[in-house]
Tab-separated table of C-alpha atoms and ligand atoms in Angstrom:
chain	number	residue	atom	x	y	z
A	1	MET	CA	113.741	45.391	127.949
A	2	ASP	CA	116.187	44.513	130.755
A	3	ASN	CA	115.706	40.812	131.433
A	4	GLY	CA	118.422	40.352	134.023
A	5	ASP	CA	118.194	36.802	135.294
A	6	LEU	CA	114.465	36.296	134.818
A	7	ASP	CA	112.936	32.949	133.955
A	8	PRO	CA	111.872	32.613	130.266
A	9	GLY	CA	108.169	32.385	131.128
A	10	THR	CA	108.486	35.618	133.085
A	11	ILE	CA	110.284	37.389	130.256
A	12	LEU	CA	107.415	36.562	127.934
A	13	ALA	CA	104.515	37.359	130.244
A	14	HIS	CA	106.000	40.438	131.839
A	15	ASP	CA	106.561	43.620	129.874
A	16	GLY	CA	108.493	46.841	130.038
A	17	ARG	CA	107.051	50.323	129.748
A	18	HIS	CA	105.533	51.433	126.491
A	19	PRO	CA	104.233	54.807	125.258
A	20	TYR	CA	101.123	55.964	127.202
A	21	ASP	CA	102.004	53.290	129.818
A	22	ALA	CA	100.233	50.785	127.578
A	23	VAL	CA	100.830	47.148	128.580
A	24	VAL	CA	101.201	46.227	124.911
A	25	PRO	CA	103.794	47.822	122.629
A	26	PRO	CA	102.356	49.919	119.784
A	27	ILE	CA	102.516	48.818	116.151
A	28	VAL	CA	104.843	51.373	114.652
A	29	GLN	CA	103.321	50.980	111.200
A	30	THR	CA	105.544	53.264	109.200
A	31	SER	CA	107.918	52.766	106.302
A	32	LEU	CA	110.339	55.574	107.162
A	33	PHE	CA	111.529	57.728	110.082
A	34	THR	CA	112.457	61.377	109.534
A	35	PHE	CA	115.429	63.282	110.932
A	36	ALA	CA	115.339	66.567	112.828
A	37	SER	CA	118.391	67.913	111.036
A	38	TYR	CA	121.066	67.346	108.425
A	39	GLN	CA	123.545	66.633	111.245
A	40	GLU	CA	121.322	63.986	112.833
A	41	ALA	CA	120.925	62.237	109.487
A	42	LEU	CA	124.664	62.436	108.889
A	43	ARG	CA	125.485	60.928	112.307
A	44	THR	CA	122.914	58.161	111.828
A	45	PHE	CA	124.170	57.158	108.390
A	46	ALA	CA	127.755	57.268	109.655
A	47	GLY	CA	126.724	54.747	112.332
A	48	GLU	CA	127.456	57.139	115.210
A	49	GLU	CA	123.834	57.318	116.296
A	50	LYS	CA	121.478	54.344	116.579
A	51	ARG	CA	117.929	55.062	115.521
A	52	SER	CA	115.364	53.862	112.992
A	53	ILE	CA	115.789	54.921	109.360
A	54	TYR	CA	113.585	52.686	107.247
A	55	SER	CA	111.499	49.615	108.127
A	56	ARG	CA	113.227	47.383	105.550
A	57	VAL	CA	116.239	47.384	107.870
A	58	GLY	CA	114.761	48.084	111.306
A	59	ASN	CA	111.589	49.060	113.129
A	60	PRO	CA	110.767	49.503	116.859
A	61	THR	CA	107.943	46.923	116.904
A	62	VAL	CA	110.181	44.415	115.146
A	63	ALA	CA	112.877	45.207	117.731
A	64	GLU	CA	110.403	44.289	120.525
A	65	PHE	CA	110.120	40.821	119.021
A	66	GLU	CA	113.851	40.535	118.361
A	67	CYS	CA	114.841	41.425	121.912
A	68	ARG	CA	112.470	38.815	123.372
A	69	VAL	CA	113.854	36.047	121.164
A	70	ALA	CA	117.430	37.105	121.965
A	71	ALA	CA	116.631	36.940	125.704
A	72	LEU	CA	115.085	33.481	125.349
A	73	GLU	CA	117.988	32.090	123.328
A	74	GLY	CA	120.624	33.637	125.597
A	75	ALA	CA	121.830	35.588	122.525
A	76	GLU	CA	123.242	39.097	122.416
A	77	THR	CA	120.848	40.045	119.649
A	78	ALA	CA	118.425	38.780	117.009
A	79	ARG	CA	116.900	39.808	113.672
A	80	GLY	CA	113.337	39.219	112.517
A	81	PHE	CA	112.661	38.050	108.962
A	82	ALA	CA	109.607	37.835	106.717
A	83	SER	CA	109.669	34.012	106.932
A	84	GLY	CA	111.631	31.137	108.384
A	85	MET	CA	113.141	30.502	104.962
A	86	ALA	CA	114.226	34.162	104.745
A	87	ALA	CA	115.962	33.729	108.116
A	88	ILE	CA	117.627	30.486	106.981
A	89	SER	CA	118.701	31.743	103.537
A	90	GLY	CA	119.861	35.047	105.080
A	91	ALA	CA	121.960	33.354	107.759
A	92	VAL	CA	123.500	30.996	105.199
A	93	LEU	CA	124.114	33.572	102.453
A	94	ALA	CA	125.730	35.981	104.908
A	95	ASN	CA	128.367	33.353	105.605
A	96	VAL	CA	129.188	31.418	102.415
A	97	SER	CA	130.889	32.409	99.171
A	98	ALA	CA	131.370	30.813	95.770
A	99	GLY	CA	133.569	27.735	95.885
A	100	GLU	CA	132.876	27.047	99.564
A	101	ARG	CA	131.314	23.918	100.972
A	102	ILE	CA	128.505	23.381	103.463
A	103	VAL	CA	128.071	20.284	105.603
A	104	ALA	CA	124.448	19.691	106.611
A	105	VAL	CA	122.739	17.020	108.660
A	106	ARG	CA	120.557	14.679	106.633
A	107	HIS	CA	116.747	14.793	106.546
A	108	LEU	CA	116.473	18.592	106.667
A	109	TYR	CA	113.293	20.611	106.433
A	110	PRO	CA	112.424	20.122	102.729
A	111	ASP	CA	112.714	23.758	101.596
A	112	THR	CA	116.080	24.112	103.341
A	113	TYR	CA	117.219	21.006	101.481
A	114	ARG	CA	115.982	22.521	98.208
A	115	LEU	CA	117.797	25.805	98.968
A	116	PHE	CA	121.023	23.803	99.305
A	117	GLU	CA	120.283	21.669	96.242
A	118	THR	CA	118.887	24.221	93.779
A	119	LEU	CA	119.811	27.847	94.542
A	120	LEU	CA	123.224	27.539	96.183
A	121	PRO	CA	124.805	25.309	93.505
A	122	ARG	CA	124.097	28.097	90.988
A	123	PHE	CA	126.523	30.230	92.995
A	124	GLY	CA	129.148	27.504	93.212
A	125	ILE	CA	128.293	26.364	96.759
A	126	ARG	CA	128.114	22.623	97.376
A	127	THR	CA	126.501	20.765	100.287
A	128	ASP	CA	127.450	17.377	101.717
A	129	TYR	CA	124.994	15.570	104.012
A	130	VAL	CA	125.938	13.578	107.087
A	131	ASP	CA	124.230	11.571	109.795
A	132	GLY	CA	124.346	14.169	112.572
A	133	GLY	CA	124.160	11.420	115.182
A	134	ASP	CA	127.466	9.993	113.965
A	135	LEU	CA	130.224	12.239	115.356
A	136	ALA	CA	132.937	10.421	113.405
A	137	ALA	CA	131.054	11.082	110.154
A	138	VAL	CA	130.632	14.758	111.070
A	139	ALA	CA	134.334	15.041	111.947
A	140	ALA	CA	135.322	13.430	108.651
A	141	ALA	CA	133.166	15.859	106.642
A	142	LEU	CA	134.272	19.070	108.380
A	143	PRO	CA	137.825	19.724	107.151
A	144	GLY	CA	137.714	22.464	104.524
A	145	ALA	CA	133.995	23.225	105.025
A	146	ARG	CA	132.811	26.773	105.689
A	147	LEU	CA	129.522	26.034	107.419
A	148	LEU	CA	127.845	23.237	109.367
A	149	TYR	CA	124.066	23.375	109.199
A	150	LEU	CA	122.091	21.528	111.884
A	151	GLU	CA	118.449	20.827	112.636
A	152	SER	CA	117.758	19.084	115.924
A	153	PRO	CA	115.366	17.347	116.043
A	154	THR	CA	115.033	17.061	112.255
A	155	SER	CA	111.771	17.447	110.375
A	156	TRP	CA	109.806	14.246	109.762
A	157	VAL	CA	112.144	11.731	111.460
A	158	PHE	CA	113.199	13.767	114.527
A	159	GLU	CA	116.840	12.736	114.695
A	160	THR	CA	118.864	14.735	117.199
A	161	GLN	CA	122.462	15.897	117.361
A	162	ASP	CA	124.762	16.285	120.354
A	163	LEU	CA	125.180	20.052	120.091
A	164	ALA	CA	128.005	20.471	122.617
A	165	ALA	CA	130.109	17.758	120.960
A	166	ILE	CA	129.364	18.957	117.435
A	167	GLY	CA	129.939	22.614	118.365
A	168	ALA	CA	133.368	21.735	119.787
A	169	LEU	CA	134.262	19.730	116.671
A	170	ALA	CA	133.233	22.568	114.374
A	171	ARG	CA	135.253	25.128	116.334
A	172	ARG	CA	138.316	22.911	116.063
A	173	HIS	CA	137.933	23.005	112.275
A	174	ASP	CA	137.019	26.713	112.239
A	175	VAL	CA	133.587	25.913	110.786
A	176	LEU	CA	130.622	28.168	111.587
A	177	THR	CA	127.547	26.385	113.009
A	178	ILE	CA	123.906	27.261	112.349
A	179	ILE	CA	120.955	25.347	113.813
A	180	ASP	CA	117.253	25.349	113.005
A	181	ASN	CA	115.731	25.266	116.515
A	182	SER	CA	112.087	25.547	115.445
A	183	TRP	CA	110.814	22.232	116.821
A	184	ALA	CA	112.082	22.736	120.374
A	185	THR	CA	111.761	26.528	120.644
A	186	PRO	CA	114.212	28.335	122.953
A	187	LEU	CA	112.174	27.126	125.935
A	188	LEU	CA	113.186	23.505	125.379
A	189	GLN	CA	116.618	23.922	123.790
A	190	GLN	CA	119.130	26.777	123.809
A	191	PRO	CA	121.820	25.861	121.267
A	192	LEU	CA	124.033	28.919	121.847
A	193	ARG	CA	124.649	27.714	125.403
A	194	HIS	CA	126.022	24.481	123.910
A	195	GLY	CA	128.452	26.285	121.629
A	196	ILE	CA	126.446	26.695	118.409
A	197	ASP	CA	127.073	30.034	116.631
A	198	LEU	CA	123.717	31.053	115.135
A	199	VAL	CA	120.150	29.920	115.810
A	200	VAL	CA	117.423	30.201	113.184
A	201	HIS	CA	113.692	29.740	113.681
A	202	THR	CA	110.595	29.757	111.659
A	203	ALA	CA	108.430	32.023	113.805
A	204	SER	CA	105.409	30.820	111.805
A	205	LYS	CA	105.129	27.763	114.052
A	206	TYR	CA	105.277	27.787	117.899
A	207	LEU	CA	106.638	31.322	118.343
A	208	SER	CA	103.474	32.623	116.681
A	209	GLY	CA	101.287	29.782	117.908
A	210	HIS	CA	98.110	30.958	116.206
A	211	SER	CA	98.663	30.046	112.538
A	212	ASP	CA	98.206	33.657	111.500
A	213	THR	CA	101.766	34.763	110.725
A	214	VAL	CA	104.633	33.770	108.433
A	215	ALA	CA	107.902	34.956	109.954
A	216	GLY	CA	111.417	33.975	110.976
A	217	VAL	CA	114.267	35.013	113.237
A	218	VAL	CA	118.041	34.598	113.587
A	219	ALA	CA	119.773	34.939	116.991
A	220	GLY	CA	123.453	35.117	117.882
A	221	SER	CA	126.321	37.323	118.961
A	222	THR	CA	126.436	41.019	118.045
A	223	GLU	CA	129.380	40.287	115.791
A	224	ARG	CA	127.713	37.466	113.871
A	225	ILE	CA	124.431	39.350	113.501
A	226	ALA	CA	126.381	42.400	112.252
A	227	ARG	CA	127.408	40.226	109.308
A	228	LEU	CA	123.747	39.771	108.423
A	229	ASP	CA	123.086	43.499	108.850
A	230	ALA	CA	125.957	44.392	106.552
A	231	GLY	CA	125.773	41.555	104.070
A	232	VAL	CA	122.202	40.440	103.436
A	233	ILE	CA	119.350	42.157	105.278
A	234	PRO	CA	119.266	45.406	103.259
A	235	TYR	CA	119.728	43.656	99.916
A	236	LEU	CA	117.593	40.535	100.219
A	237	GLY	CA	114.987	42.804	101.778
A	238	ALA	CA	113.038	40.071	103.574
A	239	LYS	CA	112.604	41.933	106.860
A	240	LEU	CA	109.795	41.165	109.277
A	241	SER	CA	106.893	43.648	109.097
A	242	PRO	CA	105.736	45.663	112.149
A	243	PHE	CA	102.286	44.086	112.224
A	244	ASP	CA	103.652	40.542	112.057
A	245	ALA	CA	106.149	41.431	114.797
A	246	TRP	CA	103.283	42.667	116.941
A	247	LEU	CA	101.384	39.397	116.400
A	248	LEU	CA	104.528	37.500	117.388
A	249	VAL	CA	105.010	39.500	120.587
A	250	ARG	CA	101.405	38.655	121.401
A	251	GLY	CA	101.880	34.969	120.529
A	252	LEU	CA	105.058	34.700	122.602
A	253	ARG	CA	103.259	35.696	125.806
A	254	THR	CA	101.631	32.281	125.969
A	255	LEU	CA	104.478	30.227	124.484
A	256	GLU	CA	105.289	28.483	127.736
A	257	VAL	CA	101.741	27.406	128.590
A	258	ARG	CA	100.961	26.475	125.001
A	259	LEU	CA	104.089	24.377	124.686
A	260	ARG	CA	103.337	22.483	127.887
A	261	ALA	CA	99.841	21.702	126.616
A	262	HIS	CA	101.158	20.567	123.215
A	263	GLU	CA	103.752	18.394	124.954
A	264	GLN	CA	101.287	16.664	127.285
A	265	ARG	CA	98.702	15.996	124.589
A	266	ALA	CA	101.272	14.840	122.028
A	267	LEU	CA	102.786	12.392	124.518
A	268	VAL	CA	99.382	10.833	125.189
A	269	VAL	CA	98.668	10.572	121.454
A	270	ALA	CA	102.140	9.212	120.607
A	271	ARG	CA	101.950	6.535	123.328
A	272	TRP	CA	98.469	5.565	122.220
A	273	LEU	CA	99.706	5.178	118.626
A	274	ALA	CA	102.728	3.162	119.791
A	275	GLY	CA	100.330	0.644	121.317
A	276	ARG	CA	98.191	0.235	118.199
A	277	PRO	CA	98.484	-2.841	115.946
A	278	GLU	CA	98.058	-0.616	112.850
A	279	VAL	CA	101.251	1.308	113.656
A	280	ILE	CA	104.757	0.001	112.861
A	281	ARG	CA	106.718	2.711	114.588
A	282	VAL	CA	106.379	6.114	116.197
A	283	ARG	CA	109.106	8.735	115.844
A	284	HIS	CA	108.884	11.082	118.808
A	285	PRO	CA	112.000	12.451	120.541
A	286	ALA	CA	110.632	11.757	124.036
A	287	LEU	CA	109.613	8.172	123.210
A	288	ASP	CA	113.020	7.701	121.545
A	289	GLY	CA	114.788	8.777	124.762
A	290	ARG	CA	116.119	12.053	123.355
A	291	VAL	CA	114.719	14.321	126.053
A	292	ASP	CA	117.759	14.254	128.321
A	293	GLY	CA	117.130	17.301	130.537
A	294	ARG	CA	120.534	18.643	129.575
A	295	GLN	CA	120.253	19.613	125.901
A	296	LEU	CA	116.610	18.864	125.151
A	297	LEU	CA	114.459	19.851	128.108
A	298	GLY	CA	111.122	18.591	126.840
A	299	SER	CA	109.143	17.802	123.717
A	300	SER	CA	106.666	19.685	121.583
A	301	GLY	CA	103.618	18.574	119.607
A	302	LEU	CA	105.062	17.427	116.275
A	303	PHE	CA	106.000	13.806	115.562
A	304	SER	CA	105.445	11.091	112.975
A	305	PHE	CA	104.464	7.453	112.740
A	306	GLU	CA	104.285	4.729	110.117
A	307	LEU	CA	101.134	2.905	109.175
A	308	ARG	CA	101.388	-0.835	108.605
A	309	ASP	CA	101.420	-2.210	105.016
A	310	GLY	CA	97.983	-2.951	103.643
A	311	LEU	CA	96.310	-0.046	105.427
A	312	SER	CA	95.380	3.023	103.394
A	313	VAL	CA	97.127	6.279	104.288
A	314	GLU	CA	94.644	8.109	102.079
A	315	ARG	CA	91.576	6.680	103.828
A	316	PHE	CA	93.189	7.318	107.220
A	317	VAL	CA	93.850	10.975	106.415
A	318	ASP	CA	90.462	11.574	104.822
A	319	ALA	CA	88.606	10.031	107.787
A	320	LEU	CA	90.122	12.461	110.289
A	321	ARG	CA	87.889	15.342	111.303
A	322	LEU	CA	89.855	17.160	114.035
A	323	PHE	CA	93.323	16.600	112.584
A	324	ARG	CA	93.048	18.724	109.472
A	325	LEU	CA	95.125	18.062	106.372
A	326	GLY	CA	97.729	20.757	105.919
A	327	VAL	CA	101.382	21.713	106.025
A	328	SER	CA	102.945	23.753	108.814
A	329	TRP	CA	102.423	23.130	112.543
A	330	GLY	CA	102.862	24.878	115.876
A	331	GLY	CA	99.430	26.502	115.989
A	332	HIS	CA	96.381	25.845	118.132
A	333	GLU	CA	94.941	23.312	115.671
A	334	SER	CA	95.836	19.674	115.183
A	335	LEU	CA	97.175	18.819	111.734
A	336	VAL	CA	98.054	15.744	109.723
A	337	PHE	CA	100.318	15.461	106.695
A	338	PRO	CA	101.325	12.291	104.815
A	339	ALA	CA	104.967	11.979	103.740
A	340	GLU	CA	103.864	10.589	100.404
A	341	ILE	CA	102.649	14.017	99.256
A	342	THR	CA	105.900	15.693	100.336
A	343	LEU	CA	107.876	12.997	98.508
A	344	ARG	CA	105.856	13.481	95.313
A	345	GLN	CA	106.441	17.233	95.507
A	346	ALA	CA	110.144	16.726	96.027
A	347	GLY	CA	110.278	14.288	93.100
A	348	GLY	CA	113.390	12.467	92.044
A	349	PRO	CA	114.625	9.076	93.151
A	350	ASN	CA	116.653	10.506	96.031
A	351	SER	CA	113.860	12.307	97.821
A	352	ALA	CA	112.834	9.431	100.115
A	353	ARG	CA	116.456	9.096	101.140
A	354	ALA	CA	116.885	12.878	101.516
A	355	PHE	CA	113.974	13.187	103.924
A	356	GLY	CA	114.466	9.817	105.585
A	357	VAL	CA	110.828	8.776	105.359
A	358	SER	CA	108.884	5.965	103.773
A	359	PRO	CA	105.646	6.781	101.927
A	360	ARG	CA	103.831	5.155	104.859
A	361	THR	CA	104.981	7.901	107.222
A	362	ILE	CA	102.349	10.278	108.562
A	363	ARG	CA	103.185	13.439	110.479
A	364	LEU	CA	100.916	14.752	113.204
A	365	HIS	CA	100.861	18.071	114.964
A	366	VAL	CA	98.920	17.764	118.192
A	367	GLY	CA	97.117	21.034	118.857
A	368	LEU	CA	95.251	22.337	121.865
A	369	GLU	CA	92.037	20.332	121.479
A	370	THR	CA	91.016	17.978	124.296
A	371	VAL	CA	93.054	14.814	124.049
A	372	ALA	CA	90.071	12.447	124.395
A	373	ASP	CA	88.506	14.024	121.298
A	374	LEU	CA	91.787	13.663	119.411
A	375	LEU	CA	92.084	9.972	120.325
A	376	ALA	CA	88.500	9.338	119.228
A	377	ASP	CA	89.290	11.018	115.909
A	378	LEU	CA	92.376	8.830	115.412
A	379	GLN	CA	90.474	5.711	116.419
A	380	ARG	CA	87.831	6.399	113.771
A	381	ALA	CA	90.518	7.021	111.140
A	382	MET	CA	92.348	3.788	112.034
A	383	ALA	CA	89.120	1.869	111.456
A	384	ALA	CA	88.640	3.657	108.101
A	385	SER	CA	92.178	2.825	106.959
A	386	ALA	CA	91.568	-0.941	106.974
B	401	PLP	C1	108.229	25.701	108.490
B	401	PLP	C2	109.659	25.446	108.741
B	401	PLP	C3	110.648	26.273	108.207
B	401	PLP	C4	110.339	27.388	107.253
B	401	PLP	O1	109.653	28.424	107.860
B	401	PLP	P1	108.660	29.406	107.085
B	401	PLP	O2	108.278	30.379	108.121
B	401	PLP	O3	107.539	28.565	106.571
B	401	PLP	O4	109.455	30.006	105.957
B	401	PLP	C5	111.959	26.025	108.559
B	401	PLP	N1	112.300	25.000	109.370
B	401	PLP	C6	111.377	24.170	109.866
B	401	PLP	C7	111.813	23.065	110.760
B	401	PLP	C8	110.028	24.358	109.565
B	401	PLP	O5	109.122	23.501	110.042
């Protein structure tokens, strides 16, 4: 696909030429690719010829997805993974060694936090957490670190980081930067343009958009992605499958229109909640003034709020009919999830601090239902919570 200087929406809707002049790329559902000759195999394995060998390391349908994400992120290349966590653990493990230190922003996506707190320490890798909004704190933590891991906005509390300032700081200390850009998608935030080194996404959320795929992706320069190719992808073996890649290519076509609809509906819902007496505070990057048109170009459909003391989170959640109770987000359907359950899962006295939420925090994903129906649903649940 040659994207030249096309607008992101055009890249996703438009398509190149495929076999049989089909408008949709085929699903190349094969495990291996055969060679015409000994010499061709030899050249391929020596790296002199680029072609598919085995779908654990590369596949043409997966490449269709990868090249679209790379174009959207302004990256030279990208790699699809079997999940967002596979993308995150792959990007991290390709770049840290025993005895090295990671600096991460606080309030990470819970399974990323657990990766840093449970698996990595077994290999002698330690993580320090900082308030990513405090540049002095970030600067103080960086000397001697190998990697700075960002998530902007963060899960649950939606804190943001100044990517250009942080990227410059990290470069000064020769620290590699990785950001989880799942909430904003490359349509609303392009971290590489602000000096961040690698972007990771769960593709299970907005990139898919239909709650039917678990997948992930890492985007960056050819050189940085080559480190993943050489160091982790063949051995961790968590490559994206051709069928999931095909679903993602299909999901991406409507990313721009879906995201606009999520944004508009979520803003109406968030403002409505902010005006309710039952609600103490709403955490939404646009309401918090974080959509600056420079780094963050808009907002998506995920945010959280806190219910006043004395009201029942359980009765509120159970009274909802359209907002269904479940993890994940980014699909067509509206979802609710109470922080209390996440905190219980996480366990330990530090979990509330780690995720930055009180047990009265409730996360909403505003889907593609009509907003009047969603407000009526919330209104009923507010009454039930009393
Ligand atoms: C869901 C999620 C992930 C993990 O992605 P999976 O595809 O579920 O492995 C990572 N980061 C964020 C912000 C997420 O919401």
